[in-house]
XYZ file of C-alpha atoms in Angstrom:
681
model
C 0.000 0.000 0.000
C 1.247 3.479 -0.839
C 1.707 5.624 2.252
C 2.308 9.347 2.157
C 2.441 11.229 5.436
C 2.452 14.884 6.423
C 1.474 16.855 3.330
C 2.931 20.028 4.810
C 4.755 23.132 3.626
C 7.763 22.783 1.339
C 10.212 23.472 4.187
C 8.781 20.684 6.357
C 10.078 17.139 6.320
C 7.837 14.595 4.602
C 7.794 10.851 4.072
C 6.723 8.755 1.116
C 6.743 4.977 0.758
C 7.212 3.686 -2.764
C 6.189 0.042 -3.226
C 8.091 -2.110 -5.687
C 6.203 -3.441 -8.686
C 7.434 -6.994 -8.084
C 5.134 -9.917 -7.419
C 6.069 -12.709 -5.020
C 9.043 -14.529 -6.580
C 10.606 -17.850 -5.588
C 14.216 -18.417 -6.671
C 16.372 -21.515 -6.908
C 19.993 -22.336 -7.692
C 23.142 -22.064 -5.650
C 23.454 -18.392 -6.638
C 20.258 -16.375 -7.059
C 19.556 -12.829 -8.226
C 16.416 -10.659 -8.123
C 16.111 -7.170 -9.608
C 13.588 -4.423 -8.952
C 13.378 -0.699 -9.610
C 12.239 2.507 -7.927
C 12.443 6.230 -8.638
C 13.535 9.290 -6.691
C 12.034 12.620 -7.682
C 14.442 15.423 -8.565
C 12.583 17.870 -6.324
C 13.221 15.765 -3.211
C 16.082 16.666 -0.881
C 16.396 13.137 0.521
C 17.492 12.853 4.136
C 17.045 9.089 4.480
C 16.044 6.146 2.261
C 15.201 2.784 3.827
C 14.787 -0.488 1.945
C 12.204 -2.834 3.488
C 12.228 -6.496 2.436
C 9.841 -9.374 3.129
C 11.337 -12.780 2.396
C 11.474 -16.427 3.368
C 14.388 -18.862 3.352
C 13.789 -22.601 3.186
C 15.300 -24.464 6.112
C 18.829 -25.529 5.263
C 20.816 -28.569 6.291
C 23.091 -28.391 9.310
C 26.263 -26.510 8.506
C 24.708 -24.572 5.628
C 24.148 -20.822 5.819
C 22.716 -18.352 3.341
C 24.345 -15.082 2.421
C 22.357 -12.146 0.954
C 23.972 -9.090 -0.661
C 22.096 -5.903 -1.620
C 23.340 -3.579 -4.378
C 22.009 -0.306 -5.765
C 22.901 0.821 -9.270
C 25.705 -1.749 -9.393
C 27.268 -0.808 -6.034
C 27.142 -3.351 -3.187
C 26.317 -1.622 0.091
C 24.954 -4.239 2.503
C 25.244 -7.964 3.257
C 23.517 -10.108 5.849
C 22.803 -13.715 6.726
C 19.121 -14.580 7.219
C 18.191 -16.736 10.167
C 18.002 -20.425 9.335
C 14.316 -20.786 10.153
C 11.012 -21.151 8.358
C 8.414 -18.413 8.107
C 8.345 -14.821 6.925
C 11.356 -12.651 7.760
C 11.749 -8.889 7.358
C 14.774 -6.688 6.922
C 15.165 -2.902 6.883
C 18.329 -1.501 5.340
C 19.379 2.148 5.037
C 20.466 3.025 1.495
C 23.374 5.494 1.244
C 21.735 8.642 -0.162
C 24.868 9.448 -2.195
C 24.189 6.342 -4.311
C 20.645 7.408 -5.281
C 19.822 8.604 -8.784
C 16.559 9.357 -10.594
C 15.861 5.745 -11.583
C 17.387 3.134 -9.312
C 18.017 -0.597 -9.645
C 17.997 -2.702 -6.487
C 19.721 -6.067 -6.946
C 19.397 -8.776 -4.317
C 21.937 -11.595 -4.656
C 22.175 -14.704 -2.544
C 24.015 -17.981 -2.220
C 24.213 -20.918 0.155
C 27.569 -21.604 1.805
C 28.731 -24.894 3.277
C 30.977 -24.296 6.266
C 33.686 -26.853 6.962
C 35.870 -25.596 9.782
C 37.379 -22.309 8.626
C 36.610 -22.971 4.976
C 33.391 -21.893 3.261
C 32.426 -22.935 -0.229
C 29.371 -22.688 -2.446
C 27.078 -25.617 -1.695
C 24.560 -27.586 -3.691
C 21.187 -26.036 -2.928
C 17.615 -27.171 -2.453
C 15.087 -26.100 -5.057
C 13.264 -22.824 -4.409
C 15.199 -21.895 -1.290
C 14.603 -18.124 -1.386
C 11.229 -16.355 -1.743
C 10.994 -12.570 -2.106
C 7.458 -11.438 -1.305
C 5.509 -8.569 -2.803
C 5.178 -5.596 -0.505
C 8.877 -4.724 -0.542
C 9.355 -0.959 -0.651
C 11.615 2.020 -0.147
C 10.632 4.637 2.417
C 11.902 8.171 1.808
C 12.310 10.944 4.352
C 12.815 14.211 2.486
C 12.238 17.955 2.171
C 10.456 19.368 -0.879
C 12.325 21.773 -3.116
C 10.144 24.680 -4.248
C 9.088 24.536 -7.916
C 10.611 26.983 -10.361
C 8.468 28.989 -12.772
C 9.611 26.785 -15.657
C 6.870 24.606 -17.137
C 9.124 21.553 -16.774
C 9.441 22.198 -13.026
C 5.655 22.433 -12.668
C 5.323 19.190 -14.651
C 7.702 17.317 -12.321
C 5.840 18.413 -9.184
C 2.359 17.939 -10.675
C 3.071 14.368 -11.850
C 5.116 13.369 -8.788
C 3.836 10.257 -6.971
C 3.797 12.004 -3.593
C 1.821 14.942 -5.026
C -0.789 12.604 -6.516
C -1.068 10.389 -3.424
C -1.682 13.474 -1.268
C -4.456 14.621 -3.671
C -2.505 17.744 -4.550
C -2.804 17.413 -8.349
C -5.983 18.251 -10.252
C -7.140 19.180 -13.767
C -10.005 21.683 -13.733
C -12.432 22.857 -16.433
C -15.524 25.135 -16.487
C -18.621 23.908 -14.609
C -20.504 23.104 -17.809
C -17.546 22.431 -20.056
C -17.993 22.206 -23.808
C -17.263 18.998 -25.674
C -13.986 20.475 -26.933
C -12.926 21.405 -23.392
C -13.768 17.903 -22.171
C -11.846 16.349 -25.061
C -8.816 18.491 -24.208
C -9.000 17.581 -20.512
C -9.125 13.848 -21.320
C -6.083 14.147 -23.610
C -4.257 15.795 -20.694
C -5.433 13.206 -18.147
C -4.450 10.313 -20.421
C -1.019 11.851 -20.942
C -0.363 11.895 -17.199
C -1.974 8.482 -16.605
C 0.579 6.832 -18.890
C 3.585 8.136 -16.919
C 2.544 8.266 -13.259
C 3.913 5.451 -11.114
C 1.193 5.145 -8.474
C -1.053 2.097 -8.960
C -3.895 3.121 -6.663
C -4.245 6.865 -7.230
C -5.181 9.118 -10.114
C -5.413 12.775 -11.087
C -9.055 13.899 -10.925
C -10.697 16.040 -13.588
C -13.150 18.417 -11.942
C -14.534 21.958 -12.191
C -13.053 25.259 -11.019
C -15.443 25.637 -8.071
C -15.042 22.249 -6.374
C -13.230 21.635 -3.104
C -10.840 19.294 -4.950
C -9.677 22.162 -7.158
C -9.443 24.658 -4.317
C -7.446 22.355 -2.025
C -4.924 21.152 -4.606
C -1.469 22.757 -4.519
C -0.900 21.951 -8.213
C -3.632 22.575 -10.761
C -3.944 22.603 -14.540
C -6.658 25.114 -15.443
C -7.977 24.281 -18.905
C -10.629 26.275 -20.798
C -11.269 28.354 -23.883
C -10.534 32.014 -23.185
C -14.169 33.172 -22.872
C -14.816 30.542 -20.173
C -11.813 31.447 -17.996
C -12.354 33.022 -14.571
C -11.489 36.738 -14.673
C -8.359 36.337 -12.535
C -6.865 34.107 -15.221
C -8.023 36.314 -18.084
C -5.994 39.052 -16.395
C -2.844 36.913 -16.767
C -3.295 36.317 -20.512
C -4.843 38.832 -22.902
C -7.316 38.010 -25.662
C -4.686 39.078 -28.199
C -2.263 36.503 -26.780
C -4.587 33.676 -27.813
C -5.744 35.122 -31.134
C -3.547 32.834 -33.247
C -2.406 30.081 -30.885
C -2.954 28.417 -27.535
C -0.997 29.524 -24.465
C 0.531 27.554 -21.587
C 1.585 29.740 -18.640
C 2.630 29.047 -15.038
C 0.990 31.229 -12.375
C 2.114 30.837 -8.740
C 0.518 32.368 -5.643
C 2.102 31.237 -2.391
C 1.696 27.448 -2.137
C -0.802 27.358 -5.017
C 0.748 26.520 -8.376
C -1.272 26.736 -11.591
C -0.504 25.874 -15.194
C -2.982 27.880 -17.261
C -3.908 26.291 -20.605
C -6.173 28.385 -22.809
C -7.013 29.194 -26.419
C -9.587 31.106 -28.428
C -11.030 27.967 -30.015
C -11.682 24.406 -28.962
C -9.470 23.130 -31.771
C -6.482 25.141 -30.509
C -7.188 24.003 -26.943
C -7.076 20.352 -28.036
C -3.731 21.030 -29.727
C -2.378 22.443 -26.458
C -3.688 19.380 -24.611
C -1.704 17.100 -26.930
C 1.398 19.132 -26.010
C 0.652 18.593 -22.312
C 0.160 14.868 -22.961
C 3.704 14.617 -24.354
C 6.010 14.054 -21.374
C 9.142 14.672 -23.441
C 7.991 18.132 -24.538
C 6.851 19.117 -21.051
C 10.172 18.059 -19.503
C 12.076 20.077 -22.116
C 10.171 23.367 -21.722
C 12.271 25.641 -19.494
C 10.228 28.816 -20.116
C 7.231 29.845 -17.998
C 5.116 30.525 -21.105
C 4.689 28.391 -24.217
C 2.710 29.212 -27.356
C 1.262 26.190 -29.173
C 0.066 26.789 -32.738
C -1.359 24.529 -35.419
C 2.201 24.139 -36.752
C 3.665 22.997 -33.400
C 4.727 19.356 -33.491
C 3.118 17.694 -30.508
C 3.078 13.995 -31.424
C 4.902 11.547 -29.186
C 7.883 9.492 -30.304
C 7.104 6.563 -32.599
C 6.253 3.667 -30.307
C 4.655 1.386 -32.868
C 5.628 -2.243 -32.612
C 8.104 -3.138 -35.354
C 8.064 -6.921 -34.981
C 10.944 -7.473 -32.558
C 12.088 -6.521 -29.086
C 15.605 -6.274 -27.676
C 16.137 -8.462 -24.638
C 18.798 -6.126 -23.250
C 20.095 -2.751 -24.390
C 23.612 -2.953 -22.909
C 24.215 -6.689 -22.468
C 24.064 -8.726 -19.265
C 26.999 -10.259 -17.403
C 26.243 -13.475 -15.519
C 28.852 -14.767 -13.087
C 29.244 -17.729 -10.788
C 29.185 -21.508 -11.151
C 26.282 -23.866 -11.754
C 22.748 -22.614 -12.532
C 22.550 -18.878 -13.310
C 19.692 -16.949 -14.911
C 18.838 -13.611 -16.464
C 15.195 -12.551 -16.832
C 13.609 -10.348 -19.522
C 10.097 -8.970 -19.902
C 8.587 -8.659 -23.386
C 5.579 -6.400 -23.884
C 3.558 -6.181 -27.083
C 1.123 -3.352 -27.768
C -1.908 -3.915 -25.561
C -4.182 -4.552 -28.549
C -2.089 -7.472 -29.846
C -0.989 -10.982 -28.869
C 1.631 -13.382 -30.190
C 1.014 -15.373 -33.376
C 2.526 -18.616 -34.659
C 6.000 -18.292 -36.162
C 7.520 -16.267 -33.308
C 11.072 -17.006 -32.178
C 13.768 -15.900 -29.752
C 17.426 -15.486 -30.698
C 19.966 -15.264 -27.872
C 23.527 -14.260 -28.794
C 26.054 -14.943 -26.036
C 29.626 -15.807 -25.071
C 31.078 -17.560 -22.056
C 34.227 -18.651 -20.236
C 36.482 -21.289 -21.790
C 37.323 -23.087 -18.546
C 33.972 -24.890 -18.279
C 33.271 -28.578 -18.136
C 31.657 -28.639 -21.579
C 30.275 -32.129 -21.096
C 27.785 -30.720 -18.559
C 27.331 -27.020 -19.439
C 24.087 -25.865 -21.071
C 22.127 -22.790 -22.146
C 18.319 -22.962 -21.869
C 15.540 -20.533 -22.814
C 12.292 -20.461 -20.813
C 9.044 -18.642 -21.646
C 6.670 -18.065 -18.732
C 8.548 -20.677 -16.729
C 8.440 -23.434 -19.369
C 11.632 -24.573 -21.163
C 11.319 -24.267 -24.947
C 14.874 -24.990 -26.103
C 18.445 -25.612 -24.998
C 21.905 -26.413 -26.349
C 25.237 -27.632 -25.037
C 28.028 -25.109 -24.682
C 31.278 -25.820 -26.519
C 34.840 -24.544 -26.296
C 34.869 -23.836 -30.036
C 31.927 -21.392 -29.772
C 32.824 -19.797 -26.439
C 33.499 -16.370 -27.975
C 30.471 -16.328 -30.279
C 27.522 -18.634 -29.664
C 23.802 -18.347 -30.185
C 20.572 -20.198 -29.485
C 17.429 -19.677 -31.569
C 14.183 -21.228 -30.343
C 10.648 -21.147 -31.707
C 7.753 -20.228 -29.451
C 5.098 -22.953 -29.061
C 2.526 -22.847 -31.861
C -1.166 -22.478 -31.171
C -0.535 -21.017 -27.720
C -1.501 -17.447 -26.871
C 0.863 -15.747 -24.426
C -1.050 -12.474 -24.281
C 0.582 -9.099 -24.736
C 3.286 -9.611 -22.099
C 5.420 -12.558 -21.086
C 8.669 -13.428 -19.325
C 11.760 -14.827 -21.046
C 14.465 -16.442 -18.905
C 17.895 -17.273 -20.263
C 19.546 -19.854 -17.996
C 23.142 -21.059 -18.034
C 24.392 -24.172 -16.286
C 28.054 -23.221 -15.937
C 29.743 -26.341 -14.659
C 33.411 -26.305 -13.611
C 35.732 -29.276 -13.887
C 36.697 -28.927 -10.222
C 34.716 -26.173 -8.503
C 36.030 -27.106 -5.047
C 39.472 -25.852 -6.018
C 38.141 -22.416 -6.969
C 36.896 -19.823 -4.498
C 36.489 -17.062 -7.096
C 32.787 -16.192 -7.286
C 33.387 -14.331 -10.572
C 34.234 -17.508 -12.461
C 32.876 -18.956 -14.546
C 30.872 -16.361 -16.479
C 28.535 -15.829 -19.429
C 27.496 -12.662 -21.254
C 24.206 -12.073 -23.106
C 24.921 -9.753 -26.042
C 22.769 -6.641 -26.676
C 21.745 -7.848 -30.154
C 19.719 -10.693 -28.605
C 16.100 -10.248 -29.662
C 12.620 -11.689 -29.451
C 11.032 -11.793 -32.912
C 7.356 -11.888 -32.063
C 4.810 -12.169 -34.823
C 1.618 -10.615 -33.568
C -2.050 -10.446 -34.392
C -4.785 -8.098 -33.182
C -6.869 -9.056 -30.173
C -10.524 -8.453 -31.037
C -12.316 -10.012 -28.058
C -15.162 -7.786 -26.875
C -14.689 -8.818 -23.255
C -13.360 -7.062 -20.173
C -10.369 -9.424 -20.281
C -9.415 -7.404 -23.382
C -10.360 -3.986 -21.981
C -9.262 -1.312 -22.657
C -7.100 -2.866 -25.400
C -10.247 -3.041 -27.524
C -10.194 0.765 -27.690
C -6.450 1.017 -28.382
C -4.717 0.712 -31.762
C -0.990 1.166 -32.331
C -0.774 2.211 -28.666
C -3.120 5.169 -29.124
C -6.845 5.932 -28.927
C -8.718 4.002 -31.608
C -11.314 6.541 -32.818
C -13.323 6.989 -29.627
C -16.730 8.677 -29.634
C -17.775 9.603 -26.083
C -21.508 10.204 -25.569
C -21.978 12.049 -22.283
C -24.852 13.577 -20.282
C -25.957 17.007 -21.429
C -25.501 18.426 -17.923
C -22.518 17.106 -15.960
C -22.601 16.461 -12.208
C -19.662 15.861 -9.877
C -20.376 12.133 -10.191
C -20.138 12.387 -13.977
C -16.679 13.959 -13.704
C -15.651 11.101 -11.410
C -16.915 8.617 -14.006
C -14.950 10.315 -16.798
C -11.795 10.371 -14.692
C -12.112 6.664 -13.911
C -12.708 5.684 -17.538
C -9.825 7.672 -18.991
C -7.355 6.936 -16.217
C -7.209 3.298 -17.330
C -7.434 3.996 -21.071
C -4.675 6.594 -20.738
C -2.551 4.126 -18.798
C -2.589 1.825 -21.845
C -2.345 4.509 -24.563
C 1.365 5.186 -25.008
C 0.876 7.777 -27.758
C -1.064 11.064 -27.883
C -1.934 10.854 -31.591
C -5.277 9.019 -31.389
C -8.736 10.515 -31.631
C -11.237 11.309 -28.856
C -14.422 13.278 -29.486
C -17.231 14.059 -27.051
C -20.901 14.218 -28.042
C -23.919 15.507 -26.138
C -26.462 14.150 -28.607
C -26.577 10.864 -30.486
C -23.725 10.879 -33.033
C -24.509 10.537 -36.723
C -24.772 7.088 -38.299
C -21.482 7.674 -40.146
C -19.701 8.399 -36.837
C -21.238 5.330 -35.195
C -20.161 3.122 -38.093
C -16.528 4.256 -37.841
C -15.939 4.720 -34.093
C -15.802 2.719 -30.911
C -18.371 4.253 -28.567
C -18.260 4.933 -24.825
C -21.547 6.111 -23.314
C -21.999 6.971 -19.642
C -24.793 8.373 -17.522
C -28.412 7.616 -16.695
C -31.300 7.134 -19.144
C -32.693 10.421 -17.837
C -29.617 12.502 -18.680
C -28.325 10.554 -21.688
C -30.945 9.773 -24.339
C -28.425 7.737 -26.323
C -28.334 5.180 -23.500
C -32.135 5.083 -23.459
C -32.114 4.312 -27.197
C -29.708 1.409 -26.569
C -31.903 -0.258 -23.930
C -32.986 -3.130 -26.187
C -29.297 -3.934 -26.853
C -28.205 -3.913 -23.202
C -27.570 -7.122 -21.262
C -29.019 -5.508 -18.151
C -32.092 -3.699 -19.473
C -34.110 -0.951 -17.806
C -37.785 -1.223 -16.907
C -40.403 0.699 -18.903
C -40.015 3.785 -16.699
C -36.183 3.593 -16.841
C -35.981 3.733 -13.045
C -34.102 0.468 -12.492
C -32.780 -2.729 -14.047
C -34.859 -5.808 -14.822
C -34.059 -9.446 -14.112
C -32.454 -11.479 -16.884
C -31.188 -15.015 -17.488
C -28.082 -14.336 -15.377
C -29.517 -12.549 -12.334
C -32.853 -12.083 -10.583
C -33.144 -8.416 -9.626
C -35.570 -7.172 -6.971
C -37.229 -3.917 -8.091
C -35.755 -1.678 -5.362
C -32.331 -3.314 -5.700
C -32.382 -2.641 -9.444
C -32.590 1.090 -8.713
C -29.366 1.095 -6.666
C -26.870 -0.805 -8.808
C -24.492 0.328 -11.535
C -23.312 -1.593 -14.582
C -20.491 -1.671 -17.110
C -21.591 -3.410 -20.307
C -19.410 -4.219 -23.338
C -21.525 -4.653 -26.464
C -20.772 -5.480 -30.045
C -21.579 -2.321 -32.001
C -25.005 -2.501 -33.706
C -23.605 -0.262 -36.462
C -20.347 -2.115 -37.134
C -19.744 -5.673 -35.919
C -15.976 -5.048 -35.848
C -16.314 -2.323 -33.191
C -17.320 -2.194 -29.540
C -19.620 -0.121 -27.344
C -18.972 0.428 -23.622
C -22.030 1.540 -21.643
C -21.488 2.679 -18.039
C -24.956 3.278 -16.673
C -27.336 3.203 -13.708
C -30.591 4.857 -12.658
C -28.635 7.396 -10.564
C -25.392 9.250 -11.370
C -23.764 8.211 -8.074
C -24.237 4.566 -9.063
C -22.760 5.228 -12.505
C -19.626 6.556 -10.778
C -19.687 3.540 -8.452
C -19.708 1.182 -11.452
C -16.802 3.046 -13.049
C -14.590 2.279 -10.028
C -14.157 -1.238 -11.448
C -12.664 0.025 -14.729
C -10.257 2.683 -13.416
C -7.113 0.703 -12.497
C -5.443 -2.397 -13.903
C -5.699 -4.186 -10.548
C -9.499 -3.792 -10.713
C -10.215 -4.628 -14.348
C -8.086 -7.784 -14.277
C -10.708 -9.402 -12.017
C -13.225 -9.502 -14.857
C -13.359 -11.771 -17.898
C -16.964 -11.386 -19.063
C -18.818 -8.610 -20.876
C -20.925 -7.192 -18.028
C -20.070 -5.983 -14.512
C -22.681 -5.176 -11.866
C -21.818 -3.220 -8.691
C -24.134 -2.485 -5.757
C -23.925 0.022 -2.920
C -22.579 -2.607 -0.521
C -19.520 -2.837 -2.804
C -20.486 -6.252 -4.096
C -19.410 -6.641 -7.706
C -20.270 -9.409 -10.127
C -18.904 -10.605 -13.454
C -21.171 -11.973 -16.226
C -20.684 -13.342 -19.727
C -23.567 -12.921 -22.198
C -22.006 -13.080 -25.676
C -21.624 -16.570 -27.136
C -18.954 -15.364 -29.567
C -16.308 -13.160 -27.990
C -14.557 -11.977 -31.167
C -15.473 -8.880 -33.088
C -16.377 -9.819 -36.623
C -13.307 -8.387 -38.262
C -13.457 -8.341 -42.038
C -11.106 -11.104 -43.213
C -8.374 -10.444 -45.712
C -8.277 -12.298 -49.027
C -5.430 -14.449 -47.706
C -7.373 -15.285 -44.530
C -10.477 -16.142 -46.545
C -8.531 -18.454 -48.842
C -6.822 -20.098 -45.873
C -10.107 -20.519 -44.016
C -11.819 -22.133 -47.013
C -8.783 -23.940 -48.428
C -10.343 -27.401 -48.007
C -13.521 -26.317 -49.777
C -11.443 -24.818 -52.580
C -9.574 -28.117 -53.006
C -12.825 -30.097 -53.190
C -14.320 -27.656 -55.678
C -11.143 -27.818 -57.747
C -11.212 -31.613 -57.825
C -14.902 -31.590 -58.702
C -14.278 -29.137 -61.524
C -11.397 -31.278 -62.801
C -13.612 -34.379 -62.774
C -16.306 -32.520 -64.703
C -13.729 -31.467 -67.294
C -12.432 -35.062 -67.599
C -15.959 -36.472 -67.952
C -16.911 -33.804 -70.465
C -13.786 -34.494 -72.504
C -14.460 -38.254 -72.391
C -18.025 -37.692 -73.567
C -16.759 -35.414 -76.302
C -14.342 -38.098 -77.542
C -17.041 -40.765 -77.377
C -19.561 -38.721 -79.329
C -16.926 -37.716 -81.827
C -15.945 -41.362 -82.405
C -19.564 -42.445 -82.766
C -20.185 -39.554 -85.101
C -17.331 -40.632 -87.354
C -18.736 -44.174 -87.486
C -22.187 -42.914 -88.409
C -20.643 -40.673 -91.043
C -18.736 -43.559 -92.610
C -21.830 -45.758 -92.575
C -23.895 -43.091 -94.335
C -21.374 -42.582 -97.098
C -21.158 -46.349 -97.715
C -24.936 -46.605 -97.943
C -25.109 -43.768 -100.403
C -22.469 -45.370 -102.551
C -24.310 -48.660 -102.605
C -27.521 -46.897 -103.544
C -25.902 -45.080 -106.434
C -24.538 -48.343 -107.808
C -27.987 -49.642 -108.083
């Protein structure tokens, strides 16, 4: 759990606990290694950093002890020997602050030693002897540095994990924002959602007059110029926004504002795309930035090109016996692996191995898929290429482990832990053929609405009049979508009324609200899995759930439909009879940890925080239009049968033709002979 204490003035000391992203991991081998990462914000003056570990060591044989070493950014700074007992153990270690950088790598190494008198040597180990539990973290004690007027300084503070956890970051818009202003605010929210490191907190989008906006120390004020409060219009003139949008920092004591305004909604959306580009925001050292139609705001090209590097700098592996290096491969969220994928590992290793027993093995998600023996002849330049299992979907992320069994001819005579060794070269790659994931299920959400890591033509149909609950719903929806969208180049457009048929045929649709404040949802009632009663005051029972009439008025639903206007597209409907219950339903689609609980196409949430998962669709896939190649492949057997049938018809027809021709010649000869005989008479 993220803990942030004492949100006080900048001069006061604060604490922040940053949890590691690791899951519980069990390690085996006589020498084990686990890596994890954490960040330190540049605006922290760190006084103390404490590493907190939760682990378990399997009971060892008499005379065996385990030795654990902790390193940060390649520098060893602490070693200890866990107690030889079963059960959970904890350890708190102070990290030297001089070794901290912006992004930090914690490496935990361990080995089992066999003590024989005064001599200690690496021992054969039991399987799975060390378990590192989730919940490990680093606790910081620090003093905040005041932000500078530069936009990049505001960006760092606004997006900082401690700022967000303490609810000190907010995006605000006019009370009844226009569709263009809402579109701009969602671009901005999505841009921050993709870079923030907190898993359980988000940046709310709200209106100028709410307590959230007034309490926040860091605020992005976003509106067209005519909708700005007068105090902000005084900071930027109408002439300043005549030809372009303006970004400007405005500080008043402990309140820090980034004003984002423009004369038109189109220019405001352009400015929002600038804000959603972390690289541009971190590079802007001025306190004012003009963004015109000609300003390049697109993010770096992140499209998947068919392969992924396993390591950018190469990985050194040292020590005898079983050693491993782990790599994580992520595909775009809207894709999964296809048949024909392979992994190529290029490596070298020491020449003093026992090559009769030394191996290299590649694992995918814990399963071995290929190995080879190491040889002295290839020690300086070896490689292993393995094919991924066919017909097996690995999803859009999986783990590759490269393991070396580095056996020595006589390890007992060597006490050098740096020998033997192996090195994984930086040109090692995973060549992953991919295919789109088209399942219209929450197990594929929000990937369904993402294409090439950006928004996939989203039409958002919202209530005409927005309440505080509606802003909460919007924030929840776009926090998760933004977390998956790695590019700011996609399309979002808000609608108050039912979009045109041409828009519906070409866009994924997200509709939220009640039937009373969103007529589009009312028109979809016959398509919903959980349908409203005739008065639209509550949900009716269906084949999945019996719903008591009063209960049906107090539940919220998320429903993923196949688009009635285009079978290849999806429609997300977040709805309830009351706006508060719509917001309640949206809490299940705001973070990855929540959405991963659901695999169906409908979620129901009640006011007692009970939530249920249902599957209504018999066919989960969107009906994507097949390519010519896919069509031929799908109907290849039929084509073969038709071809054979056609060939048989041709053969039969030709045989009949020859038969009739032969008979015709006989008849012809017989006729001529008869005529000749007749003439002789």
